[in-house]
mmCIF file of C-alpha atoms in Angstrom:
data_model
loop_
_atom_site.group_PDB
_atom_site.id
_atom_site.type_symbol
_atom_site.label_atom_id
_atom_site.label_comp_id
_atom_site.label_asym_id
_atom_site.label_seq_id
_atom_site.Cartn_x
_atom_site.Cartn_y
_atom_site.Cartn_z
ATOM 1 C CA MET Z 1 24.130 -10.335 4.354
ATOM 2 C CA GLN Z 2 23.027 -13.621 4.959
ATOM 3 C CA PRO Z 3 19.798 -14.089 3.842
ATOM 4 C CA GLU Z 4 18.682 -16.621 6.629
ATOM 5 C CA GLN Z 5 20.073 -13.744 9.302
ATOM 6 C CA LEU Z 6 18.598 -10.758 7.664
ATOM 7 C CA LYS Z 7 16.255 -9.280 10.259
ATOM 8 C CA VAL Z 8 14.051 -6.137 10.551
ATOM 9 C CA SER Z 9 16.341 -4.793 12.722
ATOM 10 C CA ASP Z 10 19.479 -5.504 10.369
ATOM 11 C CA ILE Z 11 18.592 -2.868 8.115
ATOM 12 C CA ASP Z 12 20.730 -0.543 10.319
ATOM 13 C CA LEU Z 13 23.456 -2.526 8.909
ATOM 14 C CA LEU Z 14 22.678 -1.683 5.940
ATOM 15 C CA PHE Z 15 22.845 2.353 5.785
ATOM 16 C CA ARG Z 16 25.830 4.685 6.999
ATOM 17 C CA GLU Z 17 24.773 8.065 7.830
ATOM 18 C CA ASP Z 18 27.137 11.661 8.901
ATOM 19 C CA ALA Z 19 24.695 14.510 8.635
ATOM 20 C CA ASP Z 20 27.472 16.748 9.667
ATOM 21 C CA ALA Z 21 29.389 15.808 6.285
ATOM 22 C CA GLY Z 22 26.042 15.198 4.282
ATOM 23 C CA GLU Z 23 26.742 11.360 3.539
ATOM 24 C CA TYR Z 24 23.332 9.028 3.200
ATOM 25 C CA LEU Z 25 25.359 5.951 1.977
ATOM 26 C CA LEU Z 26 23.781 2.597 1.102
ATOM 27 C CA HIS Z 27 24.561 -0.637 0.877
ATOM 28 C CA ARG Z 28 24.283 -2.472 -2.491
ATOM 29 C CA ASP Z 29 22.405 -4.829 -1.187
ATOM 30 C CA VAL Z 30 19.963 -2.925 -0.377
ATOM 31 C CA PHE Z 31 19.160 -3.282 -4.605
ATOM 32 C CA ARG Z 32 20.266 -6.795 -4.512
ATOM 33 C CA ASP Z 33 19.872 -8.814 -1.376
ATOM 34 C CA GLU Z 34 16.387 -11.202 -1.686
ATOM 35 C CA GLN Z 35 15.926 -10.655 1.486
ATOM 36 C CA VAL Z 36 15.601 -6.641 1.561
ATOM 37 C CA PHE Z 37 13.549 -7.043 -1.260
ATOM 38 C CA GLU Z 38 10.674 -9.750 0.879
ATOM 39 C CA LEU Z 39 11.170 -7.146 3.584
ATOM 40 C CA GLU Z 40 10.202 -4.572 1.621
ATOM 41 C CA MET Z 41 7.247 -6.220 0.382
ATOM 42 C CA LYS Z 42 6.234 -7.688 3.475
ATOM 43 C CA TYR Z 43 6.599 -3.934 5.260
ATOM 44 C CA ILE Z 44 5.770 -1.556 2.663
ATOM 45 C CA PHE Z 45 3.981 -3.125 -0.477
ATOM 46 C CA GLU Z 46 1.666 -5.267 1.666
ATOM 47 C CA ARG Z 47 1.073 -3.520 4.393
ATOM 48 C CA ASN Z 48 0.543 0.106 3.687
ATOM 49 C CA TRP Z 49 -1.006 2.902 1.325
ATOM 50 C CA VAL Z 50 0.262 2.685 -2.416
ATOM 51 C CA PHE Z 51 0.604 5.372 -5.097
ATOM 52 C CA VAL Z 52 -0.512 3.888 -8.269
ATOM 53 C CA GLY Z 53 -1.064 6.673 -10.438
ATOM 54 C CA LEU Z 54 -3.077 10.051 -11.415
ATOM 55 C CA GLU Z 55 -6.703 10.573 -10.966
ATOM 56 C CA SER Z 56 -5.539 11.850 -14.667
ATOM 57 C CA GLN Z 57 -5.114 8.231 -16.059
ATOM 58 C CA ALA Z 58 -8.273 7.188 -16.007
ATOM 59 C CA PRO Z 59 -10.346 10.687 -16.665
ATOM 60 C CA ASN Z 60 -13.411 9.203 -18.685
ATOM 61 C CA PRO Z 61 -16.265 6.803 -17.496
ATOM 62 C CA ASN Z 62 -15.069 2.886 -17.936
ATOM 63 C CA ASP Z 63 -11.030 4.132 -18.325
ATOM 64 C CA TYR Z 64 -8.979 1.456 -17.090
ATOM 65 C CA TYR Z 65 -5.335 1.086 -16.694
ATOM 66 C CA THR Z 66 -3.358 -1.744 -14.783
ATOM 67 C CA SER Z 67 -0.054 -1.535 -12.910
ATOM 68 C CA TRP Z 68 1.529 -3.852 -9.790
ATOM 69 C CA VAL Z 69 1.755 -3.253 -5.934
ATOM 70 C CA GLY Z 70 4.743 -5.442 -5.165
ATOM 71 C CA ARG Z 71 3.652 -8.575 -6.565
ATOM 72 C CA GLN Z 72 0.639 -8.060 -6.764
ATOM 73 C CA PRO Z 73 -1.115 -7.160 -10.162
ATOM 74 C CA ILE Z 74 -4.009 -5.246 -10.164
ATOM 75 C CA VAL Z 75 -6.727 -2.516 -12.417
ATOM 76 C CA VAL Z 76 -7.240 1.237 -11.386
ATOM 77 C CA MET Z 77 -10.801 1.758 -13.066
ATOM 78 C CA ARG Z 78 -13.600 4.318 -13.300
ATOM 79 C CA ASP Z 79 -16.872 3.313 -13.425
ATOM 80 C CA ALA Z 80 -20.153 4.203 -15.089
ATOM 81 C CA ASP Z 81 -20.602 6.804 -12.502
ATOM 82 C CA GLY Z 82 -17.166 8.334 -12.655
ATOM 83 C CA GLU Z 83 -15.890 6.687 -9.518
ATOM 84 C CA LEU Z 84 -12.698 5.470 -9.340
ATOM 85 C CA GLY Z 85 -11.723 1.980 -7.691
ATOM 86 C CA ALA Z 86 -8.240 -0.179 -7.623
ATOM 87 C CA TYR Z 87 -8.671 -3.547 -7.582
ATOM 88 C CA ILE Z 88 -6.432 -6.841 -7.802
ATOM 89 C CA ASN Z 89 -6.228 -7.622 -11.478
ATOM 90 C CA SER Z 90 -7.775 -11.506 -11.142
ATOM 91 C CA CYS Z 91 -10.385 -13.273 -11.140
ATOM 92 C CA THR Z 92 -12.508 -13.976 -8.043
ATOM 93 C CA HIS Z 93 -13.321 -17.769 -9.641
ATOM 94 C CA LYS Z 94 -9.824 -19.259 -10.560
ATOM 95 C CA GLY Z 95 -8.029 -16.144 -10.075
ATOM 96 C CA ALA Z 96 -6.771 -15.793 -13.893
ATOM 97 C CA ARG Z 97 -5.587 -12.059 -15.361
ATOM 98 C CA ILE Z 98 -9.163 -10.114 -15.999
ATOM 99 C CA VAL Z 99 -7.748 -6.743 -17.327
ATOM 100 C CA HIS Z 100 -4.759 -7.728 -20.434
ATOM 101 C CA HIS Z 101 -4.422 -4.061 -21.624
ATOM 102 C CA ARG Z 102 -1.687 -1.488 -19.777
ATOM 103 C CA LYS Z 103 -4.644 0.903 -21.018
ATOM 104 C CA GLY Z 104 -8.540 1.110 -22.567
ATOM 105 C CA ASN Z 105 -11.998 2.203 -22.402
ATOM 106 C CA ALA Z 106 -14.358 -1.136 -21.485
ATOM 107 C CA LYS Z 107 -17.868 -1.055 -19.587
ATOM 108 C CA GLN Z 108 -16.708 -4.718 -18.692
ATOM 109 C CA PHE Z 109 -14.086 -7.295 -18.468
ATOM 110 C CA VAL Z 110 -14.279 -11.237 -19.118
ATOM 111 C CA CYS Z 111 -12.176 -14.059 -17.215
ATOM 112 C CA SER Z 112 -10.508 -16.225 -20.571
ATOM 113 C CA TYR Z 113 -10.270 -19.174 -18.177
ATOM 114 C CA HIS Z 114 -14.548 -20.067 -17.333
ATOM 115 C CA GLY Z 115 -15.812 -16.715 -18.959
ATOM 116 C CA TRP Z 116 -16.871 -14.817 -15.586
ATOM 117 C CA ALA Z 117 -18.047 -11.120 -16.428
ATOM 118 C CA PHE Z 118 -16.719 -8.109 -14.395
ATOM 119 C CA ASN Z 119 -18.441 -4.036 -14.468
ATOM 120 C CA THR Z 120 -15.848 -1.537 -13.665
ATOM 121 C CA ALA Z 121 -17.086 -0.961 -10.582
ATOM 122 C CA GLY Z 122 -15.147 -4.789 -9.760
ATOM 123 C CA GLU Z 123 -18.968 -6.604 -9.221
ATOM 124 C CA CYS Z 124 -19.451 -9.707 -11.200
ATOM 125 C CA VAL Z 125 -22.001 -9.320 -13.437
ATOM 126 C CA TYR Z 126 -22.407 -12.675 -15.089
ATOM 127 C CA ILE Z 127 -20.943 -16.213 -14.732
ATOM 128 C CA LYS Z 128 -21.182 -18.338 -17.569
ATOM 129 C CA ASP Z 129 -23.554 -21.800 -17.415
ATOM 130 C CA LYS Z 130 -24.558 -20.664 -13.662
ATOM 131 C CA GLU Z 131 -28.220 -21.995 -14.592
ATOM 132 C CA SER Z 132 -27.122 -24.917 -15.528
ATOM 133 C CA GLY Z 133 -25.196 -25.719 -11.924
#
């Protein structure tokens, strides 16, 4: 497919279905075409609920693990009260990655860029040099 020509309605051109014969074929562009990838990001990963893991992956208070939803880095955390939450793994100040390990247990995370700290409920609990302006 030509990237500049691909539309959502063109996706049907990439599939061949013959239910009577039990054939369901995908064109190889489904796996390698940049425009198909962009459409998947836009209409699947950026607009829908996405499964990010099992509750058992963070069984204890302050457990966490990181993953991706499309192009977005996320962190799934169980807070001190035992509630699960999923957050963009990015500081709200300058966008730097906050959690750098694949999984673990921590009561808070500190952004290495300016030192802002966040608890496992996703709340900013400390802003370095806030008192000095």
